[in-house]
Structures are given as structure tokens and as C-alpha cells.
């Protein structure tokens, strides 16, 4: 059987499962969430090893940002699932009385989840936790650029989860193209905007709704009135976790000129503290995913004023935490999403200048501000449009399942995490139940002046 045929066959099998209603019950969803939890706990070592192989992730990083993240997501989902599945009662207007109205979440059907390589397990399975909780069947397509994680998920998932309701299709753009031919009930895509447009175009053929979790250049503004040392520490953590290959990593810094020198010194000290004097050999520091990305990121340093780092280990695909000072706005490092361990620092004369800079550019996935001034914090919240805004820290909003995660404008559409993920993979079906007890003649023909008068009063 050709790959395309086998994909179509898998899709039909999942559709049939969905039609049988098996995935709709609370008991099935709960059992599958338990099984996924077991998959993660019983295979923690193998999962961390795969992440080390794909991206040189340390065990701690692999656990906190992938396996542990997923376990807490599952825990939160299991805790609230019964409540989320309940219909929510709404009021019924007088014209529809006697009657009851409610909103009943229902699963969409068979969905496609296309994962990205930078957090290959988290970004494939976290959307699945939401899809599963909402009662859907799913095909997962992990990224081919993280092959060890992809292969491991393809091996483990059939061992733990209901094979009639989930399937993993490994591969790259050809397999993705075959999948995109099919009339899925939802497509959840994580990755760059170029492919995001391909996904959306393919989805349009079947009027399939899409969630696009994209990226962009997330700015980080440093006000002179801030705790500079803590700010530097948090920025270093956020930027150089996973060697900068994080969609919500601060992409570039906008720093008030009066504190640039001090902030640079603190950044350097912090890099040293977190990754040692030789970050290229630090067991806590990851590597770039492949040669193509390594060359792309190294290119960002060329003809720039490298003030911190700059060292590379070509054979190991490692680039030290690097800061470039005041690059030209038209240079690639300020035109493209960096998605790697190079950080441009642009000096600004005021935070107002920084806000103006950010607002002139496409809406980012995350916007960061370090400031102790309430008015500046409020200005950031009110004026900067971004998927998420975080004040006095970076990336930590990801740890709160009560907050939706997703972009706006060029950084994506749709959201997930916690209840937001459940809602993304559910249709909010409106239901009205009427009684036969009373049937006012007012809406039925023949019409009359009196009926029109009453209708005007009632509606
Ligand atoms: P990518 O867009 O190249 O690939 C992502 C997925 O798309 C992979 O599974 C890949 O196989 C598939 N794909 C590749 N070509 C395709 C095609 N022609 N048709 C259909 N599918 C195809 O990944 P990338 O661009 O290297 O990922 C990095 C980007 O993803 C960055 O912009 C980053 O900010 C973004 N990202 C966003 C999030 C988020 O949660 N918002 C998370 C991680 C990464």
C-alpha cells in the first residue's frame, strides 16, 4: 500500500471509531489520559534520551519543559474534565418559554496535529491532551527534524493508547501534504508562518478550521527603573534555554541607554553563572537542531558588534550565548525570527521609543517588559498587542494553565492550554429544549395587527 493510501486508510479507521461514539464518554477519555500519564512516567528516561539526542537537552530541561510540563497538563485536565464536559445553562427569553437553553461542548471528530521540532514531545502531545480531553480521534505528525523523539512517540503511543482513536504518522513535507489532503475536522499546526500559510490553504479546501501556533520576534523592553540583576538573570534563562530555540524566547532587547552598560555586564555575569565560563561544553546548554539552522544563526553574527559570546563549535552544532549590540534594523538579525542563541540589544532613549518600535512591527507571540513603574507596566498591557504579555519575567505564563496560549496577527490564531485547549477541540453546540405545555399562537400565520403589536412588545 502506498504511503498516501495507508494514511487515508488510517484516517477512515479513526473516523469510524469516532462515529461509533467510543471517544465521547468520560470514562474513555479519563482512561486514555491515565494511559498517556503512564506512557510519560514509565518512559521518562527514554524520552529524555531522545531529547538529548535531538537537541542536546539536559535531563532537567527535558523534564521541566517537556515531560514534566505534560504531566502537569494531564493532571490539570483530569482534575477539571468532568466540569468542562458539562453543559452550561443559559437563560431563555420569554418568546421561547417554556423552554430551557444550554451550551453543550461536543468533540469535533478526527483532528490533525502537526508538531514542531524545538519541543518535539511537548508540542505534539500537549495539543493531543486537549484533543483527547475533548473526545476526538487524532493523527499526530511530529517533526522530522527531531527524529529520535518522533520515532519514540511512534513506538510508544500504540503501546499505551487506543490505536482505534490515535495514530502517529512520521515524516516530513510529503507526508504532511498527504495528510493535508484529507477532510479533517480541525488542524492544529505548530511551526513557522511559511508552512502555516500552506496548512491554511489546504484546510480551506474542506472548510476545516485551523489553529496556527506560529512565532515571530518577541521583544523584551528593559526600563532603567527595574531590578537590573534579576531582570538579567531571567532574560538569560528565557533566551538561552534550549539554545534560544523557543517560540516565546525574548528575540531581541530594547534597553534604555542609561543602563545598557550595566545591563550588559550583568548579562555576562549571569551567563557565566548559569552556563560557566565555557558554555559550549556546559551539560546544561543545548545545541542547535541541525546544520542548516546552525549556518543561519551563525550568519546573524556576521558584520555585527558581538559584545558577549560569539564562540561556536561547528562539529557539535553549538553556539555560545551571544549578544550583538545595536545591529542595523535592516540586517537579517532584526528582520527574521532568530530562533537561536543570538540576542540583539538595541539601545533606546526611552521606554516610549521602545513601545513605538514594537507597535510598528508585526504582532509578536510574546511581549516582555522589565520595569518597576506601574504606569509603564500598564502602558505595556494596554498598548502592546501580542499573544501574551509578561511583566518582569519571561515565558512564565506558560506555567499557568488558566492562561490561554496562542498568537495574534502574524504570530498565529487560536489558543490552547487547560480549558482553552478543550474549547479549541470542541464545538460549543447550542441546545434549546421546548415543552408542549403551552404554545402561543402569536408566531404562526395568519398574521394580524394585534399579533404584530404583541411581537414588537415581546422581542
Ligand atoms: P516548520 O514550520 O518547518 O515545521 C513544522 C511542521 O510542519 C513539521 O512537522 C513539518 O514536517 C511540517 N511541514 C514542513 N513543511 C511542510 C509543508 N510544506 N507542508 C506541510 N507541513 C510541513 O518548523 P519551523 O519553522 O522550523 O519551526 C520553527 C517555527 O515555529 C518558529 O517560527 C517558531 O517560533 C514556531 N514555533 C511556534 C510555537 C508555538 O507554540 N507558537 C512553538 C514552536 C515553534
XYZ file of C-alpha atoms and ligand atoms in Angstrom:
503
model
C 0.000 0.000 0.000
C 1.407 3.434 -0.865
C 2.026 5.927 1.933
C -0.859 8.118 0.750
C -3.233 5.129 0.738
C -2.138 3.982 4.126
C -2.658 7.497 5.546
C -6.139 7.653 4.014
C -6.892 4.201 5.400
C -5.800 5.261 8.917
C -7.957 8.365 8.655
C -11.015 6.292 7.732
C -10.386 3.933 10.630
C -10.293 6.836 13.073
C -13.401 8.361 11.550
C -15.220 5.067 12.052
C -14.161 4.968 15.691
C -15.484 8.453 16.151
C -18.790 7.541 14.548
C -19.190 4.647 16.970
C -19.182 7.177 19.805
C -16.460 5.442 21.810
C -14.386 8.572 22.380
C -17.291 10.612 23.700
C -17.600 9.071 27.138
C -15.898 10.496 30.182
C -14.663 7.006 31.122
C -12.803 6.539 27.825
C -11.217 9.993 27.938
C -10.117 9.525 31.542
C -8.658 6.072 30.823
C -6.706 7.459 27.858
C -5.380 10.376 29.911
C -4.279 7.865 32.563
C -2.569 5.811 29.859
C -0.764 8.859 28.488
C 0.367 9.697 32.003
C 1.758 6.159 32.341
C 3.488 6.467 28.976
C 5.305 9.552 30.237
C 6.218 8.297 33.694
C 7.268 4.786 32.673
C 9.380 6.086 29.787
C 10.796 9.256 31.269
C 14.373 8.084 30.765
C 13.881 7.122 27.112
C 12.060 10.378 26.401
C 14.841 12.462 27.970
C 17.415 10.482 25.996
C 15.588 11.173 22.738
C 15.517 14.892 23.558
C 19.222 14.812 24.357
C 19.855 13.134 21.006
C 17.722 15.580 19.017
C 18.663 18.830 20.754
C 21.301 18.141 23.405
C 18.742 18.951 26.115
C 19.866 18.364 29.690
C 17.771 15.984 31.754
C 16.476 18.849 33.888
C 15.452 20.903 30.883
C 13.867 17.882 29.184
C 11.850 17.192 32.279
C 10.726 20.728 33.112
C 9.874 21.865 29.595
C 8.575 18.626 28.110
C 7.804 15.546 30.230
C 7.008 17.381 33.479
C 5.090 20.055 31.600
C 2.902 17.378 30.013
C 2.351 15.551 33.289
C 1.102 18.691 34.961
C -1.080 19.441 31.925
C -2.642 15.974 32.200
C -3.132 16.375 35.955
C -4.890 19.703 35.474
C -7.034 18.265 32.673
C -8.093 15.231 34.690
C -8.968 17.436 37.645
C -11.319 19.625 35.609
C -12.505 17.388 32.783
C -15.889 16.419 34.240
C -16.681 20.068 34.816
C -15.542 21.114 31.317
C -17.709 18.417 29.723
C -20.853 19.597 31.483
C -23.397 21.594 29.528
C -23.644 25.185 30.723
C -27.129 26.509 31.282
C -28.067 29.922 29.864
C -31.272 31.923 30.226
C -34.172 31.587 27.772
C -36.108 34.645 26.564
C -39.822 34.967 27.090
C -40.647 34.199 23.433
C -39.130 30.735 23.813
C -40.817 29.936 27.117
C -41.490 27.438 28.421
C -38.075 26.150 27.457
C -34.510 25.542 28.581
C -31.292 26.582 26.826
C -27.787 25.315 27.293
C -24.407 25.032 25.595
C -23.133 21.519 25.154
C -19.468 21.061 24.222
C -19.095 18.268 21.687
C -15.999 16.737 20.118
C -15.156 17.832 16.582
C -14.287 14.429 15.144
C -10.912 13.431 13.735
C -8.222 16.064 14.046
C -4.697 16.506 12.749
C -1.876 17.754 14.981
C 1.342 18.825 13.255
C 4.178 19.312 15.728
C 7.379 21.350 15.616
C 10.911 20.173 16.431
C 12.056 22.544 19.168
C 9.961 20.982 21.941
C 9.131 17.917 19.893
C 7.324 15.928 22.560
C 5.545 18.764 24.350
C 4.357 20.481 21.163
C 2.937 17.247 19.751
C 1.406 15.820 22.911
C 0.088 18.962 24.669
C -2.355 19.681 21.825
C -3.219 15.979 21.924
C -4.075 16.145 25.641
C -6.597 18.853 24.719
C -7.921 16.956 21.676
C -8.285 13.765 23.699
C -9.937 15.521 26.646
C -12.453 16.978 24.211
C -13.217 13.463 22.905
C -11.605 13.499 19.468
C -9.686 10.980 17.396
C -6.343 12.289 16.195
C -3.455 11.791 13.838
C -0.180 13.180 15.157
C 2.564 14.262 12.743
C 5.721 15.006 14.741
C 8.502 16.998 13.135
C 11.045 15.124 11.033
C 13.780 17.457 12.307
C 13.680 15.791 15.730
C 13.797 12.161 14.532
C 14.605 10.434 17.832
C 11.596 11.995 19.571
C 9.386 11.324 16.567
C 10.383 7.636 16.398
C 9.925 7.173 20.128
C 6.427 8.667 20.089
C 5.543 6.456 17.112
C 6.702 3.389 19.072
C 5.197 4.223 22.456
C 1.812 5.615 21.525
C 0.393 2.380 20.054
C 1.638 0.524 23.143
C -0.260 2.710 25.580
C -3.131 4.411 23.785
C -6.220 3.206 21.929
C -4.989 2.529 18.393
C -8.525 2.925 17.029
C -8.514 6.571 18.092
C -4.958 7.794 17.620
C -2.221 7.251 15.088
C 1.237 8.713 14.577
C 2.358 9.437 11.034
C 6.076 10.114 10.838
C 7.710 12.062 8.041
C 8.249 15.456 6.531
C 6.573 17.626 3.985
C 5.420 14.813 1.655
C 3.620 13.001 4.443
C 2.255 16.325 5.709
C 0.993 17.071 2.205
C -0.813 13.706 2.028
C -2.383 14.358 5.405
C -3.472 17.837 4.377
C -5.493 16.356 1.506
C -7.881 14.760 3.988
C -11.065 16.346 5.343
C -10.042 16.610 8.995
C -12.416 18.261 11.431
C -9.655 20.505 12.774
C -5.980 21.072 12.061
C -3.691 22.195 14.851
C -0.334 23.317 13.466
C 2.778 24.495 15.318
C 5.664 25.926 13.319
C 6.711 28.793 11.090
C 4.375 31.129 9.204
C 5.530 29.963 5.734
C 4.172 26.457 6.317
C 1.293 27.927 8.324
C 0.024 29.503 5.100
C 0.285 26.143 3.270
C -1.706 24.497 6.053
C -4.395 27.158 5.989
C -4.689 26.987 2.219
C -5.072 23.195 2.295
C -7.621 23.429 5.109
C -9.710 25.892 3.110
C -10.465 23.169 0.532
C -12.505 21.298 3.140
C -13.511 24.343 5.208
C -11.504 22.800 8.020
C -10.894 25.174 10.925
C -7.267 25.685 11.903
C -5.254 26.654 14.917
C -1.888 28.090 13.922
C 0.697 28.305 16.677
C 3.371 30.379 14.977
C 6.280 32.513 16.151
C 7.786 35.896 15.404
C 10.161 38.342 17.021
C 9.210 38.656 20.686
C 10.605 41.924 22.094
C 11.920 42.441 25.603
C 11.984 46.003 26.936
C 14.274 46.968 29.810
C 13.287 50.149 31.620
C 16.050 51.922 33.540
C 13.821 51.732 36.618
C 13.988 47.999 37.178
C 15.806 45.431 39.266
C 18.517 45.026 36.646
C 20.223 42.000 38.208
C 17.034 39.919 38.468
C 15.959 41.082 35.014
C 19.280 39.930 33.541
C 19.006 36.611 35.306
C 15.507 35.945 33.982
C 16.380 37.101 30.461
C 19.376 34.753 30.351
C 17.209 31.846 31.457
C 14.490 32.648 28.898
C 16.749 33.356 25.968
C 19.227 30.523 26.301
C 17.003 27.679 27.459
C 17.030 25.190 24.548
C 19.777 27.347 22.988
C 17.264 30.049 22.114
C 15.083 27.695 20.062
C 11.882 28.629 21.849
C 8.966 30.335 20.132
C 8.408 32.616 23.148
C 12.080 33.305 23.910
C 12.886 37.017 24.004
C 14.087 37.572 20.440
C 15.712 40.963 20.980
C 16.243 43.510 23.753
C 15.303 47.178 23.780
C 17.273 48.725 26.644
C 17.244 52.294 27.943
C 20.592 53.768 27.023
C 21.388 54.953 30.542
C 21.603 51.352 31.809
C 22.960 49.479 28.767
C 26.486 49.161 30.058
C 25.436 47.886 33.458
C 22.872 45.529 31.928
C 25.441 44.032 29.560
C 27.806 43.397 32.466
C 25.001 41.701 34.404
C 24.020 39.598 31.380
C 27.592 38.381 31.019
C 27.863 37.560 34.722
C 24.588 35.691 34.614
C 25.566 33.653 31.530
C 28.708 32.743 33.401
C 26.777 31.810 36.500
C 24.227 29.653 34.642
C 26.442 28.047 31.986
C 30.008 28.553 33.264
C 32.961 30.209 31.580
C 32.797 27.671 28.722
C 29.104 27.462 27.831
C 29.893 25.437 24.705
C 30.753 22.487 26.921
C 28.138 23.060 29.621
C 25.925 19.986 30.144
C 23.063 22.425 30.812
C 23.354 24.144 27.457
C 21.620 22.711 24.385
C 22.673 22.609 20.768
C 21.251 23.880 17.513
C 18.958 21.358 15.837
C 20.854 20.890 12.561
C 23.498 22.255 10.221
C 21.110 24.429 8.207
C 19.907 26.249 11.296
C 23.469 26.440 12.658
C 24.643 28.225 9.499
C 21.619 30.509 9.508
C 22.171 31.548 13.142
C 25.925 31.950 12.752
C 25.186 34.248 9.828
C 23.345 36.608 12.188
C 26.637 37.436 13.927
C 28.468 38.431 10.776
C 29.338 42.113 10.473
C 27.805 42.758 13.875
C 29.284 44.172 17.064
C 29.475 40.959 19.125
C 29.765 42.136 22.744
C 29.132 38.832 24.531
C 29.896 35.271 23.337
C 30.285 34.595 19.650
C 32.175 31.290 20.054
C 30.962 28.300 18.053
C 31.670 24.574 17.944
C 30.798 23.623 14.419
C 31.140 19.869 14.858
C 28.880 19.861 17.909
C 26.443 22.420 16.407
C 26.860 24.669 19.437
C 26.818 28.450 19.502
C 27.621 30.216 22.780
C 25.112 32.660 24.284
C 25.780 35.714 22.135
C 24.747 39.367 22.315
C 25.156 41.757 19.380
C 24.932 45.473 20.067
C 22.851 47.914 18.021
C 22.580 45.925 14.782
C 21.214 47.681 11.716
C 17.424 47.389 11.713
C 17.563 46.176 8.111
C 20.060 43.388 8.831
C 18.769 39.769 8.896
C 19.151 39.515 12.679
C 16.492 42.229 13.052
C 14.393 41.212 10.059
C 13.964 37.481 10.755
C 12.916 35.492 13.790
C 16.257 34.420 15.303
C 15.155 31.172 16.937
C 18.669 30.540 18.217
C 21.197 31.722 20.806
C 21.964 35.169 19.340
C 20.395 38.194 21.012
C 20.442 41.686 19.525
C 20.445 44.525 22.042
C 19.152 47.843 20.730
C 19.598 50.946 22.795
C 16.639 53.295 23.083
C 16.438 56.698 24.671
C 13.177 55.935 26.494
C 10.637 53.163 27.006
C 8.262 55.234 24.879
C 10.684 54.807 21.967
C 10.706 51.062 22.680
C 6.893 50.890 22.651
C 6.784 52.808 19.369
C 9.345 50.414 17.870
C 7.345 47.340 18.873
C 3.997 48.754 17.754
C 5.291 49.438 14.253
C 6.132 45.749 13.781
C 4.031 42.574 13.330
C 2.301 41.426 16.499
C 4.643 39.058 18.339
C 3.829 35.831 20.148
C 5.074 37.320 23.426
C 5.928 40.810 24.641
C 8.150 41.342 27.681
C 8.779 44.337 29.890
C 11.009 44.739 32.917
C 10.016 47.846 34.848
C 9.135 48.857 38.375
C 6.976 51.754 37.201
C 3.262 50.979 37.424
C 2.373 53.447 34.663
C 4.860 51.853 32.257
C 3.612 48.377 33.107
C 0.042 49.492 32.422
C 1.081 51.099 29.145
C 2.617 47.804 28.054
C -0.582 45.905 28.877
C -2.839 48.495 27.215
C -0.841 49.326 24.115
C 1.291 46.368 23.048
C -0.620 43.737 21.133
C 0.936 40.277 21.476
C -0.181 36.691 22.043
C 0.883 37.053 25.672
C 2.416 39.860 27.694
C 4.624 39.174 30.676
C 5.836 41.849 33.058
C 9.084 41.416 34.990
C 9.691 37.901 33.747
C 9.822 35.874 30.532
C 7.952 32.737 29.465
C 6.494 32.022 32.919
C 2.908 32.471 31.730
C 3.333 29.036 30.142
C 3.294 27.551 33.635
C -0.261 28.761 34.260
C -2.908 26.530 32.630
C -5.521 29.178 33.440
C -3.971 31.431 30.770
C -4.603 30.846 27.060
C -1.542 30.332 24.878
C -1.565 31.424 21.245
C -0.614 34.222 18.912
C -2.366 37.115 17.264
C -1.896 38.509 13.772
C 1.319 37.124 12.294
C 2.098 35.110 15.417
C -0.885 32.832 14.876
C -4.543 32.204 15.525
C -6.358 30.154 18.143
C -5.214 29.123 21.585
C -4.781 26.185 23.924
C -3.633 25.067 27.380
C -6.090 23.990 30.059
C -9.739 24.753 29.333
C -8.760 26.825 26.275
C -7.386 23.683 24.613
C -10.518 21.748 25.479
C -12.603 24.535 23.904
C -10.416 24.660 20.787
C -11.116 20.995 20.120
C -14.824 21.228 20.965
C -17.818 22.640 19.178
C -19.976 24.713 21.507
C -23.316 23.326 20.451
C -26.287 25.430 21.388
C -29.271 23.425 22.514
C -32.827 24.511 23.223
C -35.444 22.195 24.693
C -39.081 23.251 24.443
C -42.106 21.890 26.194
C -45.513 21.036 24.702
C -47.221 22.528 27.704
C -48.025 25.911 26.153
C -47.931 27.049 22.519
C -48.632 30.740 21.923
C -50.249 31.335 18.539
C -48.517 34.669 18.106
C -45.734 33.499 15.728
C -47.979 31.447 13.453
C -49.858 32.643 10.385
C -52.288 34.148 9.791
C -50.701 37.386 10.957
C -52.702 40.264 12.361
C -52.175 43.764 13.693
C -52.649 42.526 17.251
C -50.015 39.775 16.787
C -47.578 42.310 15.316
C -48.202 44.621 18.271
C -47.522 41.811 20.754
C -44.445 40.644 18.868
C -42.982 44.152 18.997
C -43.556 44.208 22.746
C -42.008 40.779 23.308
C -38.916 40.816 21.053
P 8.401 24.041 10.227
O 7.357 25.046 10.026
O 9.466 23.861 9.213
O 7.789 22.647 10.504
C 6.733 22.453 11.411
C 5.964 21.260 10.948
O 5.481 21.496 9.640
C 6.773 19.948 10.868
O 6.009 18.894 11.398
C 6.996 19.779 9.395
O 7.134 18.432 8.989
C 5.775 20.386 8.796
N 5.990 20.823 7.446
C 7.156 21.248 6.877
N 6.949 21.602 5.585
C 5.644 21.402 5.335
C 4.831 21.573 4.178
N 5.304 22.051 3.029
N 3.528 21.275 4.296
C 3.013 20.837 5.478
N 3.743 20.638 6.585
C 5.035 20.906 6.518
O 9.043 24.347 11.622
P 9.941 25.516 11.817
O 9.522 26.668 11.004
O 11.353 25.112 11.719
O 9.585 25.821 13.338
C 10.026 26.944 13.905
C 8.928 27.994 13.912
O 7.863 27.507 14.686
C 9.352 29.283 14.551
O 8.778 30.348 13.847
C 8.743 29.200 15.931
O 8.514 30.453 16.532
C 7.480 28.456 15.654
N 7.031 27.762 16.844
C 5.881 28.165 17.402
C 5.442 27.554 18.566
C 4.173 27.951 19.240
O 3.737 27.233 20.137
N 3.549 29.058 18.871
C 6.195 26.524 19.126
C 7.349 26.145 18.499
C 7.762 26.754 17.347
